[in-house]
Amino acid sequence: MNFQKIRELDGEYLAKTYARYPVALVGGKNATLVDSEGKQYIDFGAGIAVNIFGANDEAWKAAVIEQLGKIQHVSNYYYAEPQVRLAEMLCNRTGAKRVFFSNSGGEANECALKAARKYSWMKYGEGRSRIVSLRDSFHGRTLFTLTATGQDEFHKYFGPFVPNVSYALPDLSDIKRAAGSDTCAVIIECVQGESGVSALPKAFVQELRTWCSANDVLLICDEVQCGNGRTGTLYAYEQYGITPDIVTTAKGLAGGLPIGACLFFERAQDAFSAGDHGSTFGGNPVSCAAAVNVISRLTDDFLLEVQGKAAYLRAKLKNFDGVKAVTGLGMMIGLEMDKDPKQVAAQCLEKGLLVLTAHRRLRLVPPLTITKTEMDEGLSILKEVLS
Ligand SMILES: *Cc1c(COP(=O)(O)O)cnc(C)c1O
């Protein structure tokens, strides 16, 4: 199908939820993608931080195909080896005690928020159900996670929302104000993605950790976007010197297949019992096999390389004309610019570079396997567009 036909059918048959760029990506290799008309692009978006080994990675593909040759889905009424292998790996690498698998970031957060309410209910009874989230956060599109998303623009049309969710600034006194005396959990993204790629201040996160522990309030780190090697460590919270009570992750975890994971650390590990929560597709064996491949390859050496690539990109970007600030952490890069990010993204696309926007910033989240040649090619396009 050529692009005109694809666009025509999309306009006719798909729900109108997405404002799309005028491109249909059909294939590629690593961070070099190709569209339906044969045009090539350097990929600084990775399908929104999902394709962490880029397109068509041989070892990842082999792991997926091997599992497809066995069985594509098993019900959670039965045991499944890919699930236990992945869960063991995640626990060993993070110190978490238990994992619940779902299919997306929103579901991973939904699980975390439900678990926090249950944890508190079992210990203190009813009346301690409040969730505090940060202004400018993004936690998903289900009603609970949408409520927990601290951006008014997402809150049109869909009310009434889930009760007992409050918003605070990244400041401990404002957290205390929002929390009152009935809060069971605070949810944060160490690096806020959708709202502009902003890393939270380290001192705030550490103070918050101390306050949460002192008040038996669970600290949930939403690492859906910033997790899985994206920032140069396996999870971003490691760079904050804290251990959360619950970590949620998704996007890059399976390198391009749908998965979500909710990691319970010591305090929260017994929150759920049989029947409390579930998912038909959660822990799908193909997704889990893909994630085992991903996590096993995010070694210390690999993560060091990611840090090196991030430093390289950041050093170059800082000196580009029209760049006011380079934000975020590691390979999760925000660019504050003189120009309008939407226009910059459209011009980059035209010249063969895929970038994302996040509010008033450009967002760069390339595959972690991007080569120096691919980085340089992408940077030269961006430089041209910005100057
Ligand atoms: C993308 C994202 C989500 C939602 O994930 P979905 O897979 O789209 O449900 C939640 N939290 C953060 C931080 C995200 O970046």
Coordinates of C-alpha atoms and ligand atoms in Angstrom, one line a residue:
M1 CA 0.0 0.0 0.0
N2 CA 1.4 3.4 -0.8
F3 CA 1.3 6.3 1.7
Q4 CA -1.7 8.1 0.2
K5 CA -3.8 4.9 0.5
I6 CA -2.7 4.2 4.1
R7 CA -3.5 7.8 5.1
E8 CA -6.9 7.6 3.4
L9 CA -7.9 4.4 5.2
D10 CA -6.6 5.6 8.5
G11 CA -8.8 8.7 8.2
E12 CA -11.8 6.6 7.3
Y13 CA -11.6 3.7 9.8
L14 CA -9.5 4.6 12.8
A15 CA -10.7 6.5 15.9
K16 CA -9.5 10.1 15.7
T17 CA -7.2 9.9 18.7
Y18 CA -3.8 10.6 17.1
A19 CA -2.5 13.7 15.3
R20 CA 0.0 11.8 13.1
Y21 CA 3.1 12.9 11.2
P22 CA 2.7 12.2 7.4
V23 CA 4.8 9.1 7.4
A24 CA 4.2 5.3 7.6
L25 CA 7.3 3.5 8.9
V26 CA 7.7 0.0 7.5
G27 CA 11.1 -1.2 8.4
G28 CA 14.7 -0.5 9.1
K29 CA 17.8 -1.5 10.9
N30 CA 18.9 -0.2 14.3
A31 CA 18.4 3.6 14.3
T32 CA 17.9 3.9 10.5
L33 CA 14.3 3.5 9.5
V34 CA 12.5 3.4 6.1
D35 CA 9.0 4.5 5.2
S36 CA 6.4 3.2 2.8
E37 CA 7.9 5.3 0.0
G38 CA 11.5 4.1 0.6
K39 CA 12.7 7.3 2.3
Q40 CA 15.2 6.8 5.1
Y41 CA 15.2 8.4 8.5
I42 CA 17.6 8.5 11.5
D43 CA 15.5 7.6 14.5
F44 CA 15.9 9.7 17.7
G45 CA 12.5 8.6 19.0
A46 CA 12.6 4.8 19.2
G47 CA 8.8 4.6 19.1
I48 CA 8.7 6.7 22.2
A49 CA 11.6 5.1 24.1
V50 CA 10.4 1.6 23.3
N51 CA 12.7 0.1 20.6
I52 CA 15.8 0.3 22.8
F53 CA 17.8 -2.0 20.5
G54 CA 16.3 -0.2 17.4
A55 CA 14.7 -2.0 14.5
N56 CA 15.4 -5.6 13.5
D57 CA 17.9 -6.5 16.2
E58 CA 19.2 -10.0 15.5
A59 CA 19.5 -11.4 19.0
W60 CA 16.2 -9.8 20.2
K61 CA 14.4 -11.2 17.1
A62 CA 15.9 -14.7 17.7
A63 CA 14.6 -14.7 21.3
V64 CA 11.1 -13.7 20.1
I65 CA 11.0 -16.2 17.3
E66 CA 12.2 -19.0 19.6
Q67 CA 9.4 -18.4 22.0
L68 CA 6.9 -18.0 19.1
G69 CA 7.9 -21.5 18.0
K70 CA 6.9 -22.9 21.3
I71 CA 3.6 -21.2 22.4
Q72 CA 2.4 -17.6 21.9
H73 CA 0.1 -17.3 25.0
V74 CA -0.7 -19.2 28.1
S75 CA -3.4 -18.3 30.6
N76 CA -2.3 -17.1 34.1
Y77 CA -4.2 -20.2 35.4
Y78 CA -0.9 -22.0 34.6
Y79 CA 2.8 -21.5 35.4
A80 CA 5.1 -20.0 32.7
E81 CA 8.9 -20.2 32.5
P82 CA 9.4 -16.9 30.6
Q83 CA 7.6 -15.0 33.4
V84 CA 9.6 -16.6 36.2
R85 CA 12.9 -16.0 34.4
L86 CA 12.1 -12.4 33.8
A87 CA 10.8 -11.8 37.3
E88 CA 13.8 -13.4 38.9
M89 CA 16.1 -11.3 36.7
L90 CA 14.3 -8.1 37.6
C91 CA 14.4 -8.9 41.3
N92 CA 18.1 -9.9 41.3
R93 CA 19.0 -6.7 39.5
T94 CA 16.9 -4.3 41.6
G95 CA 16.4 -5.9 45.0
A96 CA 12.7 -6.0 44.4
K97 CA 10.9 -9.0 46.0
R98 CA 7.9 -9.7 43.6
V99 CA 6.7 -8.6 40.2
F100 CA 3.3 -8.3 38.6
F101 CA 3.2 -8.3 34.8
S102 CA 0.7 -6.3 32.7
N103 CA 0.7 -5.1 29.1
S104 CA 1.4 -1.3 29.3
G105 CA 2.7 1.5 31.4
G106 CA -0.8 2.7 32.3
E107 CA -1.7 -0.8 33.6
A108 CA 1.6 -1.1 35.6
N109 CA 0.7 2.2 37.3
E110 CA -2.9 1.2 37.8
C111 CA -1.6 -1.9 39.6
A112 CA 0.8 0.1 41.8
L113 CA -2.0 2.5 42.8
K114 CA -4.4 -0.3 43.7
A115 CA -1.6 -2.2 45.6
A116 CA -0.9 1.0 47.6
R117 CA -4.5 1.4 48.6
K118 CA -4.7 -2.3 49.6
Y119 CA -1.5 -2.1 51.6
S120 CA -2.8 0.7 53.6
W121 CA -6.3 -0.7 53.9
M122 CA -4.9 -4.0 55.4
K123 CA -2.7 -2.1 57.9
Y124 CA -4.9 0.9 58.9
G125 CA -8.3 0.1 57.6
E126 CA -10.4 2.4 55.4
G127 CA -9.8 6.2 55.2
R128 CA -6.2 6.3 54.1
S129 CA -6.6 6.0 50.4
R130 CA -5.1 9.3 49.1
I131 CA -2.5 9.3 46.4
V132 CA -0.3 12.3 45.9
S133 CA 1.2 12.9 42.5
L134 CA 3.3 15.7 41.1
R135 CA 2.2 18.6 39.0
D136 CA 3.3 18.0 35.3
S137 CA 3.4 14.3 35.8
F138 CA 2.2 11.7 33.4
H139 CA 1.0 8.2 34.5
G140 CA -1.3 6.9 31.9
R141 CA -4.7 6.9 30.3
T142 CA -6.8 4.6 32.5
L143 CA -9.1 6.6 34.7
F144 CA -7.1 6.1 37.9
T145 CA -3.7 6.9 36.2
L146 CA -5.3 9.8 34.2
T147 CA -6.5 11.2 37.6
A148 CA -3.0 10.8 38.9
T149 CA -1.6 12.6 35.9
G150 CA -1.0 16.1 37.2
Q151 CA -1.8 18.1 34.0
D152 CA -5.1 19.8 33.6
E153 CA -5.2 19.5 29.9
F154 CA -5.7 15.7 30.2
H155 CA -8.6 16.2 32.6
K156 CA -11.2 17.7 30.3
Y157 CA -14.3 15.6 29.5
F158 CA -13.6 12.5 31.5
G159 CA -14.8 13.3 35.0
P160 CA -15.8 12.4 37.5
F161 CA -12.3 11.3 38.4
V162 CA -11.1 8.8 41.0
P163 CA -11.5 10.4 44.4
N164 CA -8.7 11.2 46.9
V165 CA -5.9 12.1 44.4
S166 CA -4.0 15.3 45.2
Y167 CA -1.2 17.1 43.3
A168 CA 1.9 18.7 44.7
L169 CA 5.0 20.6 43.5
P170 CA 8.3 18.8 43.8
D171 CA 8.9 20.3 47.2
L172 CA 8.5 18.4 50.5
S173 CA 6.4 21.1 52.2
D174 CA 3.9 21.0 49.3
I175 CA 3.9 17.2 49.4
K176 CA 3.0 17.4 53.1
R177 CA 0.2 19.9 52.4
A178 CA -1.3 17.7 49.7
A179 CA -0.9 14.5 51.7
G180 CA -2.7 15.6 54.8
S181 CA -3.2 12.6 57.1
D182 CA -4.9 10.1 54.8
T183 CA -2.2 9.4 52.2
C184 CA -1.1 5.9 51.3
A185 CA 1.3 6.6 48.5
V186 CA 3.3 9.3 46.5
I187 CA 4.0 8.6 42.9
I188 CA 6.8 10.3 41.0
E189 CA 8.8 10.1 37.8
C190 CA 12.5 10.7 38.6
V191 CA 12.6 12.1 35.1
Q192 CA 9.3 13.5 33.9
G193 CA 8.9 12.5 30.3
E194 CA 5.7 13.7 28.6
S195 CA 5.7 17.1 30.3
G196 CA 9.1 18.2 29.0
V197 CA 11.9 15.8 30.0
S198 CA 12.7 17.2 33.4
A199 CA 14.8 15.4 36.0
L200 CA 13.6 15.9 39.6
P201 CA 16.0 17.5 42.0
K202 CA 18.0 14.8 43.9
A203 CA 17.6 16.5 47.3
F204 CA 13.8 16.6 46.9
V205 CA 13.6 12.8 46.0
Q206 CA 15.8 11.9 49.0
E207 CA 13.8 14.1 51.4
L208 CA 10.6 12.5 50.0
R209 CA 12.0 9.0 50.6
T210 CA 12.8 9.8 54.2
W211 CA 9.4 11.4 54.8
C212 CA 7.6 8.5 53.1
S213 CA 9.4 5.9 55.3
A214 CA 8.7 7.9 58.5
N215 CA 5.0 8.0 57.7
D216 CA 4.6 4.5 56.2
V217 CA 3.6 6.1 52.9
L218 CA 4.6 4.1 49.9
L219 CA 6.9 5.7 47.4
I220 CA 6.1 4.7 43.8
C221 CA 8.6 5.4 41.1
D222 CA 7.1 5.5 37.6
E223 CA 9.9 4.3 35.4
V224 CA 7.7 3.5 32.5
Q225 CA 9.8 5.9 30.3
C226 CA 13.0 6.5 32.2
G227 CA 13.7 2.9 33.1
N228 CA 15.4 0.0 31.4
G229 CA 18.8 1.6 30.7
R230 CA 17.4 4.8 29.2
T231 CA 19.2 7.2 31.6
G232 CA 22.4 5.2 31.8
T233 CA 21.5 3.0 34.8
L234 CA 19.1 0.1 34.7
Y235 CA 16.6 2.3 36.5
A236 CA 16.8 6.1 37.0
Y237 CA 16.1 6.0 40.8
E238 CA 19.5 4.4 41.3
Q239 CA 21.1 7.7 40.4
Y240 CA 19.0 9.3 43.2
G241 CA 20.4 7.1 45.9
I242 CA 17.1 5.8 47.0
T243 CA 15.1 2.6 47.0
P244 CA 11.4 3.0 46.1
D245 CA 8.7 0.7 47.6
I246 CA 7.2 0.1 44.1
V247 CA 8.7 0.6 40.7
T248 CA 6.6 0.5 37.5
T249 CA 8.0 0.1 34.1
A250 CA 7.0 -0.7 30.5
K251 CA 8.0 1.1 27.3
G252 CA 11.6 -0.2 26.7
L253 CA 11.3 -3.3 28.8
A254 CA 10.6 -5.8 26.1
G255 CA 12.3 -3.8 23.3
G256 CA 9.2 -3.3 21.3
L257 CA 6.5 -5.8 22.4
P258 CA 3.8 -4.8 24.8
I259 CA 4.6 -5.4 28.5
G260 CA 4.2 -3.6 31.8
A261 CA 5.8 -4.6 35.1
C262 CA 5.1 -3.5 38.7
L263 CA 8.0 -4.3 41.0
F264 CA 7.2 -4.6 44.7
F265 CA 10.0 -4.0 47.1
E266 CA 10.1 -5.3 50.7
R267 CA 7.5 -3.1 52.3
A268 CA 4.9 -3.6 49.6
Q269 CA 5.6 -7.2 48.6
D270 CA 2.6 -8.8 50.4
A271 CA 0.0 -6.1 49.3
F272 CA -1.8 -8.5 46.9
S273 CA -3.2 -11.9 47.6
A274 CA -4.9 -14.4 45.1
G275 CA -7.8 -12.8 43.3
D276 CA -6.8 -9.1 44.1
H277 CA -5.6 -8.3 40.6
G278 CA -5.0 -9.9 37.3
S279 CA -4.6 -9.6 33.5
T280 CA -5.4 -12.0 30.7
F281 CA -2.4 -11.0 28.5
G282 CA -0.1 -10.0 31.4
G283 CA 3.2 -11.8 31.4
N284 CA 2.7 -12.9 27.8
P285 CA 5.5 -15.5 27.1
V286 CA 6.7 -13.8 23.9
S287 CA 6.8 -10.4 25.6
C288 CA 8.6 -11.9 28.6
A289 CA 11.1 -13.7 26.4
A290 CA 11.8 -10.4 24.6
A291 CA 12.3 -8.7 28.0
V292 CA 14.7 -11.4 29.2
N293 CA 16.8 -10.7 26.1
V294 CA 16.6 -6.9 26.9
I295 CA 17.5 -7.1 30.6
S296 CA 20.2 -9.7 30.1
R297 CA 21.9 -7.3 27.6
L298 CA 21.7 -4.2 29.8
T299 CA 25.0 -5.1 31.4
D300 CA 27.3 -2.6 33.2
D301 CA 29.4 -2.4 30.1
F302 CA 26.4 -1.7 27.9
L303 CA 25.1 0.9 30.3
L304 CA 28.6 2.6 30.3
E305 CA 28.3 2.8 26.6
V306 CA 24.9 4.4 26.9
Q307 CA 26.4 7.0 29.3
G308 CA 29.1 7.7 26.8
K309 CA 26.6 8.2 23.9
A310 CA 24.5 10.4 26.1
A311 CA 27.5 12.6 27.0
Y312 CA 28.5 12.8 23.4
L313 CA 25.0 13.9 22.2
R314 CA 24.6 16.4 25.1
A315 CA 28.0 18.0 24.5
K316 CA 27.1 18.5 20.8
L317 CA 23.5 19.7 21.4
K318 CA 24.6 22.3 24.0
N319 CA 26.6 24.2 21.4
F320 CA 23.9 24.3 18.7
D321 CA 22.5 27.7 17.7
G322 CA 19.1 28.2 19.1
V323 CA 19.4 25.7 22.0
K324 CA 18.7 27.3 25.3
A325 CA 19.0 24.3 27.6
V326 CA 19.6 20.5 27.4
T327 CA 17.5 18.8 30.1
G328 CA 16.7 15.3 31.3
L329 CA 19.1 12.5 32.2
G330 CA 21.3 10.1 30.1
M331 CA 19.7 9.2 26.8
M332 CA 16.4 10.9 27.7
I333 CA 17.2 14.3 26.4
G334 CA 15.0 17.5 26.4
L335 CA 15.9 20.5 24.3
E336 CA 14.7 23.9 25.1
M337 CA 14.9 26.0 22.0
D338 CA 14.2 29.4 20.5
K339 CA 12.0 27.7 17.9
D340 CA 8.7 26.0 18.3
P341 CA 9.3 22.3 18.9
K342 CA 6.4 21.1 16.7
Q343 CA 7.8 23.1 13.8
V344 CA 11.3 21.8 14.5
A345 CA 10.0 18.2 14.6
A346 CA 8.2 18.6 11.3
Q347 CA 11.2 20.1 9.6
C348 CA 13.5 17.3 10.9
L349 CA 11.0 14.8 9.5
E350 CA 11.2 16.4 6.1
K351 CA 15.0 16.2 6.2
G352 CA 15.0 12.6 7.4
L353 CA 15.2 12.7 11.2
L354 CA 12.6 11.4 13.6
V355 CA 12.3 13.4 16.9
L356 CA 9.6 13.7 19.5
T357 CA 8.2 16.7 21.4
A358 CA 7.2 17.0 25.0
H359 CA 5.3 20.2 25.7
R360 CA 7.6 23.1 25.0
R361 CA 10.7 21.0 24.5
L362 CA 12.1 18.6 21.9
R363 CA 12.5 15.1 23.2
L364 CA 15.2 12.8 22.0
V365 CA 15.1 9.2 23.1
P366 CA 17.1 7.3 20.5
P367 CA 17.6 3.5 20.5
L368 CA 20.4 2.7 23.1
T369 CA 22.2 0.8 20.3
I370 CA 22.4 3.9 18.0
T371 CA 25.8 4.0 16.3
K372 CA 28.2 7.0 16.2
T373 CA 27.5 7.4 12.5
E374 CA 23.7 7.4 13.1
M375 CA 24.1 10.0 15.9
D376 CA 26.3 12.2 13.7
E377 CA 23.8 12.0 10.8
G378 CA 20.9 12.9 13.1
L379 CA 22.8 15.7 14.8
S380 CA 23.8 17.3 11.5
I381 CA 20.1 17.4 10.4
L382 CA 19.0 18.9 13.7
K383 CA 21.8 21.5 13.6
E384 CA 20.7 22.6 10.1
V385 CA 17.0 22.8 11.2
L386 CA 17.9 24.8 14.4
S387 CA 20.2 27.3 12.8
Ligands
LIG1 C1 4.1 6.3 28.5 C2 4.0 6.5 29.9 C3 2.9 5.9 30.7 C4 1.8 5.2 30.0 O1 2.2 4.0 29.3 P1 1.2 3.3 28.3 O2 2.0 2.1 27.9 O3 1.0 4.2 27.2 O4 0.0 3.0 29.0 C5 2.9 6.1 32.0 N1 3.9 6.7 32.7 C6 4.9 7.3 32.0 C7 6.0 8.0 32.8 C8 5.0 7.2 30.6 O5 6.0 7.8 30.0

